[in-house]
Tab-separated table of C-alpha atoms and ligand atoms in Angstrom:
chain	number	residue	atom	x	y	z
K	1	MET	CA	112.826	11.108	101.273
K	2	GLU	CA	111.853	13.584	98.478
K	3	PHE	CA	108.269	13.801	97.692
K	4	PHE	CA	108.243	16.032	94.648
K	5	LYS	CA	110.860	14.256	92.488
K	6	ASN	CA	109.797	15.669	89.192
K	7	ILE	CA	110.082	19.385	90.622
K	8	CYS	CA	113.306	21.218	90.978
K	9	LYS	CA	113.938	24.398	93.062
K	10	ILE	CA	111.470	26.729	91.182
K	11	PRO	CA	113.785	29.256	89.316
K	12	TYR	CA	113.085	32.974	88.226
K	13	GLU	CA	113.022	33.301	84.488
K	14	GLY	CA	111.335	36.470	84.137
K	15	LYS	CA	108.220	37.327	82.430
K	16	ASP	CA	108.987	36.346	78.987
K	17	SER	CA	109.473	32.599	80.244
K	18	THR	CA	106.317	30.295	79.501
K	19	ASN	CA	107.638	27.487	81.762
K	20	PRO	CA	104.439	26.798	84.328
K	21	LEU	CA	107.364	25.844	86.989
K	22	ALA	CA	109.213	29.346	87.111
K	23	PHE	CA	108.390	32.347	88.526
K	24	LYS	CA	108.055	35.327	86.047
K	25	TYR	CA	107.654	38.033	88.680
K	26	TYR	CA	108.945	36.763	92.043
K	27	ASN	CA	112.877	36.811	92.110
K	28	PRO	CA	113.540	36.023	95.908
K	29	ASP	CA	117.031	37.679	96.028
K	30	GLU	CA	116.554	40.397	93.865
K	31	VAL	CA	117.069	43.948	95.625
K	32	VAL	CA	114.188	46.190	95.213
K	33	ASP	CA	113.636	49.534	96.851
K	34	GLY	CA	116.946	48.365	98.970
K	35	LYS	CA	115.717	45.012	100.241
K	36	LYS	CA	115.722	41.680	99.186
K	37	MET	CA	112.126	40.716	97.816
K	38	ARG	CA	112.105	37.700	99.725
K	39	ASP	CA	112.416	40.083	102.968
K	40	ILE	CA	109.614	42.674	101.523
K	41	MET	CA	107.265	39.951	100.715
K	42	LYS	CA	107.687	37.403	103.773
K	43	PHE	CA	105.786	34.670	102.037
K	44	ALA	CA	104.314	31.915	104.400
K	45	LEU	CA	102.840	28.487	103.705
K	46	SER	CA	99.627	27.713	105.772
K	47	TRP	CA	100.030	24.353	106.906
K	48	TRP	CA	96.530	23.363	107.191
K	49	HIS	CA	95.520	23.957	103.302
K	50	THR	CA	98.825	22.986	102.059
K	51	MET	CA	99.847	19.725	103.964
K	52	GLY	CA	96.298	18.704	105.399
K	53	GLY	CA	93.734	20.084	103.093
K	54	ASP	CA	92.587	17.273	100.439
K	55	GLY	CA	89.646	18.902	98.908
K	56	THR	CA	87.183	17.680	101.096
K	57	ASP	CA	83.958	19.443	100.745
K	58	MET	CA	80.247	19.144	102.024
K	59	PHE	CA	79.215	17.473	98.813
K	60	GLY	CA	82.193	14.935	98.519
K	61	CYS	CA	85.329	13.446	100.007
K	62	GLY	CA	89.124	14.563	99.076
K	63	THR	CA	90.303	14.316	95.465
K	64	ALA	CA	93.939	15.113	96.563
K	65	ASP	CA	96.256	12.692	98.490
K	66	LYS	CA	97.432	14.500	101.636
K	67	THR	CA	98.676	11.290	103.631
K	68	TRP	CA	102.323	11.846	102.644
K	69	GLY	CA	102.513	8.200	102.197
K	70	GLU	CA	101.591	7.370	106.007
K	71	ASN	CA	98.539	5.913	107.793
K	72	ASP	CA	99.765	6.368	111.295
K	73	PRO	CA	98.983	9.373	112.339
K	74	ALA	CA	102.289	10.163	114.145
K	75	ALA	CA	104.421	9.021	111.273
K	76	ARG	CA	102.257	11.166	108.661
K	77	ALA	CA	102.732	14.223	111.176
K	78	LYS	CA	106.363	13.745	110.777
K	79	ALA	CA	106.279	13.058	106.847
K	80	LYS	CA	104.129	16.325	106.713
K	81	VAL	CA	107.259	18.197	108.290
K	82	ASP	CA	109.586	16.705	105.484
K	83	ALA	CA	107.137	17.700	102.526
K	84	ALA	CA	106.185	21.438	103.986
K	85	PHE	CA	110.023	21.755	104.132
K	86	GLU	CA	110.658	20.480	100.594
K	87	ILE	CA	107.935	22.563	99.251
K	88	MET	CA	109.161	25.916	101.380
K	89	GLN	CA	112.644	25.287	99.648
K	90	LYS	CA	111.585	24.493	96.272
K	91	LEU	CA	109.452	27.764	96.249
K	92	SER	CA	111.703	30.173	98.315
K	93	ILE	CA	109.353	30.423	100.879
K	94	ASP	CA	110.980	31.360	104.098
K	95	TYR	CA	107.825	31.093	106.591
K	96	PHE	CA	105.474	28.832	107.647
K	97	CYS	CA	102.059	29.408	109.741
K	98	PHE	CA	100.432	26.617	111.626
K	99	HIS	CA	97.488	25.374	114.046
K	100	ASP	CA	98.609	22.998	116.632
K	101	ARG	CA	96.317	20.486	115.233
K	102	ASP	CA	97.837	20.640	111.726
K	103	LEU	CA	100.986	19.758	113.256
K	104	SER	CA	99.825	17.038	115.339
K	105	PRO	CA	96.259	15.604	115.714
K	106	GLU	CA	94.553	14.735	119.090
K	107	TYR	CA	95.472	11.242	120.489
K	108	GLY	CA	92.874	11.186	123.423
K	109	SER	CA	93.903	12.834	126.430
K	110	LEU	CA	95.174	16.357	126.336
K	111	LYS	CA	98.310	15.222	128.060
K	112	ASP	CA	98.910	12.529	125.261
K	113	THR	CA	98.085	15.005	122.784
K	114	ASN	CA	100.701	17.437	123.967
K	115	ALA	CA	103.281	14.882	124.268
K	116	GLN	CA	102.886	14.148	120.721
K	117	LEU	CA	102.894	17.715	119.469
K	118	ASP	CA	106.462	18.259	121.270
K	119	ILE	CA	107.777	15.513	119.487
K	120	VAL	CA	106.715	17.064	116.049
K	121	THR	CA	107.846	20.396	117.320
K	122	ASP	CA	111.085	19.391	118.411
K	123	TYR	CA	111.204	17.810	114.853
K	124	ILE	CA	110.372	21.140	113.087
K	125	LYS	CA	113.039	22.969	115.363
K	126	ALA	CA	115.556	20.815	113.956
K	127	LYS	CA	114.745	21.177	110.415
K	128	GLN	CA	114.680	25.037	111.285
K	129	ALA	CA	117.993	25.021	112.455
K	130	GLU	CA	119.188	22.914	109.163
K	131	THR	CA	117.429	25.276	106.529
K	132	GLY	CA	116.719	28.435	108.249
K	133	LEU	CA	113.133	28.289	107.668
K	134	LYS	CA	111.083	30.435	109.928
K	135	CYS	CA	107.511	30.403	111.840
K	136	LEU	CA	105.513	33.500	111.073
K	137	TRP	CA	102.821	32.631	113.311
K	138	GLY	CA	100.964	29.701	115.414
K	139	THR	CA	97.672	29.410	116.514
K	140	ALA	CA	95.374	26.976	118.454
K	141	LYS	CA	92.481	25.085	116.333
K	142	CYS	CA	89.736	25.780	118.926
K	143	PHE	CA	86.790	25.048	116.791
K	144	ASP	CA	86.652	21.720	115.040
K	145	HIS	CA	86.252	18.984	117.857
K	146	PRO	CA	82.722	18.983	118.882
K	147	ARG	CA	83.748	20.267	122.605
K	148	PHE	CA	84.088	23.901	120.754
K	149	MET	CA	80.308	23.648	118.964
K	150	HIS	CA	79.094	26.683	121.269
K	151	GLY	CA	82.526	28.328	121.133
K	152	ALA	CA	85.714	28.046	123.043
K	153	GLY	CA	86.433	31.003	125.011
K	154	THR	CA	82.808	32.086	124.445
K	155	SER	CA	81.383	28.782	125.332
K	156	PRO	CA	78.750	28.721	128.082
K	157	SER	CA	80.524	25.945	129.453
K	158	ALA	CA	83.315	27.276	131.742
K	159	ASP	CA	84.953	23.530	131.150
K	160	VAL	CA	85.034	24.395	127.644
K	161	PHE	CA	86.799	27.749	128.475
K	162	ALA	CA	89.374	26.229	130.981
K	163	PHE	CA	90.110	23.430	128.075
K	164	SER	CA	90.547	26.359	125.640
K	165	ALA	CA	92.961	28.141	127.761
K	166	ALA	CA	94.820	24.898	128.330
K	167	GLN	CA	95.227	24.533	124.399
K	168	ILE	CA	95.799	27.907	123.716
K	169	LYS	CA	98.714	27.808	126.555
K	170	LYS	CA	100.372	24.758	124.836
K	171	ALA	CA	99.829	26.536	121.278
K	172	LEU	CA	101.593	29.647	122.614
K	173	GLU	CA	104.628	27.301	124.210
K	174	SER	CA	104.997	25.550	120.733
K	175	THR	CA	105.126	29.063	118.751
K	176	VAL	CA	107.599	30.365	121.129
K	177	LYS	CA	109.587	27.212	120.767
K	178	LEU	CA	109.397	27.389	116.996
K	179	GLY	CA	110.297	31.240	116.825
K	180	GLY	CA	107.120	32.352	116.012
K	181	THR	CA	106.677	36.151	115.878
K	182	GLY	CA	102.947	36.269	115.671
K	183	TYR	CA	100.026	34.460	117.612
K	184	VAL	CA	96.611	34.368	116.085
K	185	PHE	CA	92.898	34.593	117.444
K	186	TRP	CA	90.800	33.815	114.858
K	187	GLY	CA	87.194	33.279	116.429
K	188	GLY	CA	86.388	29.936	114.994
K	189	ARG	CA	83.418	29.383	116.689
K	190	GLU	CA	83.098	32.680	118.863
K	191	GLY	CA	79.886	33.994	117.550
K	192	TYR	CA	76.428	32.733	117.846
K	193	GLU	CA	73.297	31.329	115.930
K	194	THR	CA	70.515	33.270	117.700
K	195	LEU	CA	70.296	35.550	120.795
K	196	LEU	CA	67.197	33.419	122.187
K	197	ASN	CA	70.196	31.049	123.614
K	198	THR	CA	72.729	33.551	124.064
K	199	ASN	CA	74.081	35.948	126.909
K	200	MET	CA	76.242	37.968	124.426
K	201	GLY	CA	77.769	40.503	127.547
K	202	LEU	CA	79.227	37.323	128.733
K	203	GLU	CA	80.395	35.885	125.961
K	204	LEU	CA	82.414	39.079	125.092
K	205	ASP	CA	84.042	39.594	128.329
K	206	ASN	CA	84.952	36.025	128.662
K	207	MET	CA	86.433	36.381	125.000
K	208	ALA	CA	88.448	39.269	126.447
K	209	ARG	CA	89.476	37.407	129.518
K	210	LEU	CA	90.824	34.537	127.576
K	211	MET	CA	93.135	36.791	125.516
K	212	LYS	CA	94.228	38.753	128.490
K	213	MET	CA	95.397	35.738	129.995
K	214	ALA	CA	97.238	34.754	126.717
K	215	VAL	CA	98.696	38.013	126.567
K	216	GLU	CA	99.944	37.593	130.395
K	217	TYR	CA	101.277	33.901	129.802
K	218	GLY	CA	102.737	34.684	126.359
K	219	ARG	CA	105.166	37.559	127.540
K	220	SER	CA	105.695	35.461	130.773
K	221	ILE	CA	107.395	32.941	128.329
K	222	GLY	CA	109.544	35.390	126.677
K	223	PHE	CA	106.827	35.684	123.692
K	224	LYS	CA	107.872	39.460	122.288
K	225	GLY	CA	106.107	39.104	118.851
K	226	ASP	CA	102.307	40.449	118.112
K	227	PHE	CA	99.282	39.007	118.820
K	228	TYR	CA	96.640	39.146	116.115
K	229	ILE	CA	92.970	39.201	115.915
K	230	GLU	CA	91.760	37.904	112.184
K	231	PRO	CA	88.284	39.550	111.457
K	232	LYS	CA	85.793	37.256	109.866
K	233	PRO	CA	82.009	38.273	109.579
K	234	LYS	CA	80.371	34.913	109.141
K	235	GLU	CA	81.181	31.437	108.391
K	236	PRO	CA	80.994	29.089	110.571
K	237	THR	CA	78.611	31.226	112.753
K	238	LYS	CA	76.067	33.305	111.527
K	239	HIS	CA	77.438	36.287	113.505
K	240	GLN	CA	80.765	36.330	114.324
K	241	TYR	CA	81.915	38.512	117.129
K	242	ASP	CA	84.987	39.648	115.105
K	243	PHE	CA	82.895	40.769	112.345
K	244	ASP	CA	85.661	43.342	110.803
K	245	THR	CA	88.501	45.264	111.704
K	246	ALA	CA	86.322	48.251	112.891
K	247	THR	CA	84.321	46.037	114.960
K	248	VAL	CA	87.454	44.436	116.349
K	249	LEU	CA	89.282	47.667	117.217
K	250	GLY	CA	86.217	48.659	119.471
K	251	PHE	CA	86.320	45.506	121.203
K	252	LEU	CA	90.076	45.453	121.585
K	253	ARG	CA	89.936	49.127	123.194
K	254	LYS	CA	87.151	48.346	125.336
K	255	TYR	CA	89.118	45.637	127.218
K	256	GLY	CA	92.481	47.461	126.972
K	257	LEU	CA	94.003	44.839	124.590
K	258	ASP	CA	94.871	47.254	121.894
K	259	LYS	CA	98.590	47.657	123.151
K	260	ASP	CA	99.187	43.897	122.487
K	261	PHE	CA	97.046	42.880	119.563
K	262	LYS	CA	97.244	44.019	116.047
K	263	MET	CA	95.113	42.666	112.755
K	264	ASN	CA	95.730	39.547	110.583
K	265	ILE	CA	94.144	40.654	107.838
K	266	GLU	CA	92.313	38.131	105.207
K	267	ALA	CA	91.125	39.240	101.981
K	268	ASN	CA	88.172	36.873	101.376
K	269	HIS	CA	87.069	37.671	104.917
K	270	ALA	CA	87.172	41.325	104.072
K	271	THR	CA	84.915	40.512	101.187
K	272	LEU	CA	82.279	38.692	103.205
K	273	ALA	CA	82.098	41.398	105.236
K	274	GLN	CA	81.160	43.239	102.011
K	275	HIS	CA	84.411	45.570	102.477
K	276	THR	CA	87.329	45.638	99.945
K	277	PHE	CA	90.598	43.910	101.049
K	278	GLN	CA	92.167	47.218	100.619
K	279	HIS	CA	89.437	48.794	103.140
K	280	GLU	CA	90.433	46.507	105.762
K	281	LEU	CA	94.052	47.054	105.318
K	282	CYS	CA	93.535	51.049	105.751
K	283	VAL	CA	91.586	50.631	108.597
K	284	ALA	CA	94.070	48.643	110.500
K	285	ARG	CA	96.998	51.215	109.056
K	286	THR	CA	95.126	54.039	109.996
K	287	ASN	CA	94.673	53.067	113.501
K	288	GLY	CA	98.083	51.577	114.051
K	289	ALA	CA	96.531	48.038	114.074
K	290	PHE	CA	98.215	46.738	110.829
K	291	GLY	CA	100.248	43.405	111.783
K	292	SER	CA	100.046	40.599	109.321
K	293	ILE	CA	97.946	39.149	105.881
K	294	ASP	CA	96.470	35.901	104.823
K	295	ALA	CA	96.506	35.912	101.326
K	296	ASN	CA	93.868	34.667	99.225
K	297	GLN	CA	90.731	36.132	97.490
K	298	GLY	CA	87.441	35.147	97.252
K	299	ASP	CA	85.043	34.857	94.343
K	300	PRO	CA	82.692	37.764	93.805
K	301	LEU	CA	79.901	35.584	92.522
K	302	LEU	CA	80.092	33.126	96.068
K	303	GLY	CA	79.122	34.183	99.415
K	304	TRP	CA	81.355	31.855	101.255
K	305	ASP	CA	84.950	31.399	102.003
K	306	THR	CA	86.175	29.968	99.047
K	307	ASP	CA	90.354	30.587	99.938
K	308	GLN	CA	91.339	30.833	96.489
K	309	PHE	CA	94.920	31.517	95.630
K	310	PRO	CA	95.107	35.290	94.649
K	311	THR	CA	95.700	36.195	91.225
K	312	ASN	CA	93.844	39.632	90.958
K	313	ILE	CA	96.469	42.199	90.127
K	314	TYR	CA	94.523	45.255	91.259
K	315	ASP	CA	93.952	43.757	94.568
K	316	THR	CA	97.355	42.440	95.151
K	317	THR	CA	98.561	46.127	93.969
K	318	MET	CA	96.122	48.165	96.430
K	319	CYS	CA	97.252	45.570	99.101
K	320	MET	CA	101.031	46.092	98.547
K	321	TYR	CA	100.139	49.875	98.618
K	322	GLU	CA	98.956	49.610	101.719
K	323	VAL	CA	101.614	47.814	103.181
K	324	ILE	CA	104.368	50.049	101.971
K	325	LYS	CA	102.313	53.241	103.597
K	326	ALA	CA	102.374	51.133	106.648
K	327	GLY	CA	106.103	50.995	106.555
K	328	GLY	CA	106.217	47.243	105.212
K	329	PHE	CA	105.885	44.275	107.537
K	330	THR	CA	107.660	44.056	110.813
K	331	ASN	CA	106.564	40.727	112.759
K	332	GLY	CA	104.156	39.760	110.035
K	333	GLY	CA	104.103	38.686	106.263
K	334	LEU	CA	102.054	37.224	103.773
K	335	ASN	CA	100.623	33.883	104.552
K	336	PHE	CA	99.071	32.077	101.723
K	337	ASP	CA	95.714	30.914	103.323
K	338	ALA	CA	94.773	29.363	100.333
K	339	LYS	CA	94.078	26.211	98.745
K	340	ALA	CA	93.754	24.998	95.064
K	341	ARG	CA	90.459	24.285	93.726
K	342	ARG	CA	89.163	20.908	94.642
K	343	GLY	CA	89.659	19.907	90.772
K	344	SER	CA	93.193	20.751	90.895
K	345	PHE	CA	94.393	17.786	92.591
K	346	THR	CA	97.930	16.901	91.422
K	347	PRO	CA	100.923	17.455	93.548
K	348	GLU	CA	102.094	19.961	90.657
K	349	ASP	CA	99.000	22.186	91.519
K	350	ILE	CA	100.260	23.001	94.585
K	351	PHE	CA	103.478	24.384	93.004
K	352	TYR	CA	101.275	26.053	90.179
K	353	SER	CA	99.149	27.835	92.742
K	354	TYR	CA	101.715	29.122	95.018
K	355	ILE	CA	103.699	30.426	91.615
K	356	ALA	CA	100.460	32.058	90.843
K	357	GLY	CA	100.083	33.570	94.169
K	358	MET	CA	103.637	34.742	94.742
K	359	ASP	CA	103.928	36.400	91.351
K	360	ALA	CA	100.587	38.428	91.514
K	361	PHE	CA	102.045	39.573	95.005
K	362	ALA	CA	105.418	40.310	93.484
K	363	LEU	CA	103.938	42.095	90.527
K	364	GLY	CA	101.473	44.106	93.131
K	365	TYR	CA	104.482	44.957	94.991
K	366	LYS	CA	106.047	46.425	92.200
K	367	ALA	CA	102.780	48.127	90.744
K	368	ALA	CA	102.746	49.856	94.404
K	369	SER	CA	105.926	50.924	94.760
K	370	LYS	CA	105.658	52.519	90.975
K	371	LEU	CA	102.551	54.197	91.878
K	372	ILE	CA	103.933	55.537	95.103
K	373	ALA	CA	106.976	56.919	93.028
K	374	ASP	CA	104.816	58.209	90.392
K	375	GLY	CA	103.276	60.499	93.097
K	376	ARG	CA	100.130	61.336	90.829
K	377	ILE	CA	97.775	59.666	93.647
K	378	ASP	CA	99.517	60.795	96.599
K	379	SER	CA	99.778	64.517	95.297
K	380	PHE	CA	96.058	64.362	94.367
K	381	ILE	CA	95.109	63.161	97.970
K	382	SER	CA	97.091	65.856	99.393
K	383	ASP	CA	95.878	68.696	97.052
K	384	ARG	CA	92.316	67.491	97.783
K	385	TYR	CA	92.761	68.171	101.644
K	386	ALA	CA	95.221	71.464	101.063
K	387	SER	CA	92.496	73.313	102.959
K	388	TRP	CA	93.577	71.891	106.270
K	389	SER	CA	96.926	73.037	106.454
K	390	GLU	CA	96.063	76.876	106.164
K	391	GLY	CA	93.409	79.314	107.145
K	392	ILE	CA	90.203	78.112	109.115
K	393	GLY	CA	91.127	74.438	108.296
K	394	LEU	CA	94.370	74.738	110.391
K	395	ASP	CA	92.609	76.539	113.108
K	396	ILE	CA	90.147	73.905	113.326
K	397	ILE	CA	92.898	71.199	113.489
K	398	SER	CA	95.204	73.012	116.039
K	399	GLY	CA	91.955	73.713	118.231
K	400	LYS	CA	91.706	77.137	117.598
K	401	ALA	CA	88.024	77.364	116.498
K	402	ASP	CA	85.060	76.657	118.161
K	403	MET	CA	81.464	76.630	117.148
K	404	ALA	CA	81.075	80.230	117.591
K	405	ALA	CA	84.146	80.997	115.566
K	406	LEU	CA	83.162	78.386	112.811
K	407	GLU	CA	79.803	80.346	112.844
K	408	LYS	CA	80.860	83.747	112.371
K	409	TYR	CA	83.344	82.317	109.530
K	410	ALA	CA	80.600	80.932	107.624
K	411	LEU	CA	78.238	83.707	107.927
K	412	ALA	CA	81.159	86.210	106.586
K	413	LYS	CA	81.928	83.485	103.942
K	414	GLY	CA	78.653	83.044	102.575
K	415	GLU	CA	78.008	79.934	100.084
K	416	VAL	CA	80.767	77.489	100.013
K	417	THR	CA	80.127	75.267	97.200
K	418	ALA	CA	82.755	76.879	94.916
K	419	SER	CA	85.287	75.638	97.228
K	420	ILE	CA	84.717	71.753	96.581
K	421	SER	CA	86.819	70.171	93.861
K	422	SER	CA	86.012	67.249	91.665
K	423	GLY	CA	86.856	63.757	93.182
K	424	ARG	CA	88.151	62.758	89.637
K	425	GLN	CA	87.820	59.197	90.454
K	426	GLU	CA	87.936	58.171	86.835
K	427	LEU	CA	91.130	59.868	86.150
K	428	LEU	CA	92.804	58.149	89.412
K	429	GLU	CA	91.601	54.959	88.190
K	430	SER	CA	93.146	55.501	84.615
K	431	ILE	CA	96.389	56.296	86.414
K	432	VAL	CA	96.466	53.038	88.293
K	433	ASN	CA	95.804	51.303	84.980
K	434	ASN	CA	98.680	53.209	83.207
K	435	VAL	CA	100.982	52.460	85.957
K	436	ILE	CA	99.916	48.596	86.018
K	437	PHE	CA	100.318	48.089	82.648
K	438	ASN	CA	103.802	49.969	81.892
K	439	LEU	CA	105.582	47.986	84.508
H	501	XLS	C1	89.252	30.553	108.572
H	501	XLS	C2	90.620	31.374	108.936
H	501	XLS	C3	91.630	30.582	109.869
H	501	XLS	C4	92.549	31.092	110.356
H	501	XLS	C5	93.740	30.414	111.179
H	501	XLS	O1	88.742	31.288	108.178
H	501	XLS	O2	91.359	31.902	107.977
H	501	XLS	O3	92.223	29.728	108.856
H	501	XLS	O4	93.528	31.832	109.753
H	501	XLS	O5	92.780	29.923	112.325
H	502	CA	CA1	92.794	32.963	107.826
H	503	CA	CA1	89.250	32.055	104.631
C-alpha cells in the first residue's frame, strides 16, 4: 500500500527551483570531494518522531495522524514499517534509527513483547533485503514506562536494573539483526531530582555496570559497531548524569569504557548545556570520541528540547566542518532526531521538514568543504600557534623544558606582551560569511 500517493520520489532540481517537493542542494548521487553526497551525509530517519510523533504535548493531544490506518498495535507496527520505507525511499534517506518500543509497543509480559518485536524486526529485515536500506543505530526505550520513574540502570531498585538489562539485551540483538552499526545509550531518566533521596556514587557505578554488561554481551553476539552515549544536561530529570561531552568523557574513562564508547552528539542537547553544537563536536573530535550526530536545532528563546528540523546554515556549516576534520563518518551518520512543529500536521509537512533539514546539511557540507579548501581559517589558526613549533615552545612540547628552564627563559626575555597577536574574530567571521554567500 502507498501511504503518500500525492508525493513522488523527491528529485534534485538545484538552487533555482521553487518546487517545494524538490531538493535544492542535496543531490544524493552527486560526487563531491570524491564521494557521493548520500555516503558523506549518511542521513537517517528517526522512527520515534517521524513514525510515532503526532504532536502530543502537555497542553494538548496530537494534531497529526500517525496511526497509519491501523488500530491494532501489531498491524500498526507493520504499517509503520511500510510507511517508513516509503518515506525513506522517496527522500533518498538510506538509514533509520529506532528505539525498540517505536518498532513495537509493550504487550504485557516481556516475553510477549519480545516475541512481537521479533515479528516486526523479521518484517523490517525482509524489507531491507528488498530495498538495501540500512539501520544506523538502535536503542532501548528505558524511560517511558512507569517502572523507569527513578531511572533504569540508576534505579534504586535492583529489579528495575535487571529488567533494563533484559530489555537492552533484546534491543542489542535487534540492532545486530538489522545490521545496525551503532547502539545508543541516552540516559532518559538516568539522573536525579534531589540529593535528599539519592546515592549518587552507587547510581553512577551501576550505570557503568550496565554499560559494561552491554558491551560484553554485544561483542559476544557479533556487534562490531560503536556504542554511543548521547549527552544531555537536563530534561526529563533536573540533573542528567550525561550532562555534556566533557562530563561523559570523565565517566567513560573512570570506568574503562572509553575504548568501546563514542559520542552521539545532538545539536539541541548541546545548546541546552549552554554550549554550541560545534563545541560539543569539537570536544568529541579532539578526544577521539566523535561518533554520530542527532541533527536538529533548538530555539534560542526556549530552554527546552524542541527537536526542530535544522535550517540554520551557520550551524550546519560548522557541524560539517567538524565532521570533515574528524575524517567523516565511519559507523555514524546524521540522524534527524527532529519533528515538524505541532502546527505543521499534514503528511506533506513530513517531506517539507526533511527536505529543509537535508538541504541545510548539504549546503552546510559544501560551505564547510569550501572553508577548508579556502584555507584562510586553517592557516590563521596554525600561524596563531606558530610559537609551539620552534624555540621555547618546541622545548616545552618535547619535554625538554622544566620549570627552572622556563624561569631562566622568562627572566632573560623580559616582558612578553609584544609576542601576542590579535585574535581577529571579526575578520574570521567575515571570511565565513564570504565563503558561505559565495557558494
Ligand atoms: C531525547 C533523546 C532520545 C535519544 C534516543 O532527548 O534525543 O531521543 O536520541 O533515546
Ligand atoms: Ca537524540
Ligand atoms: Ca532532543
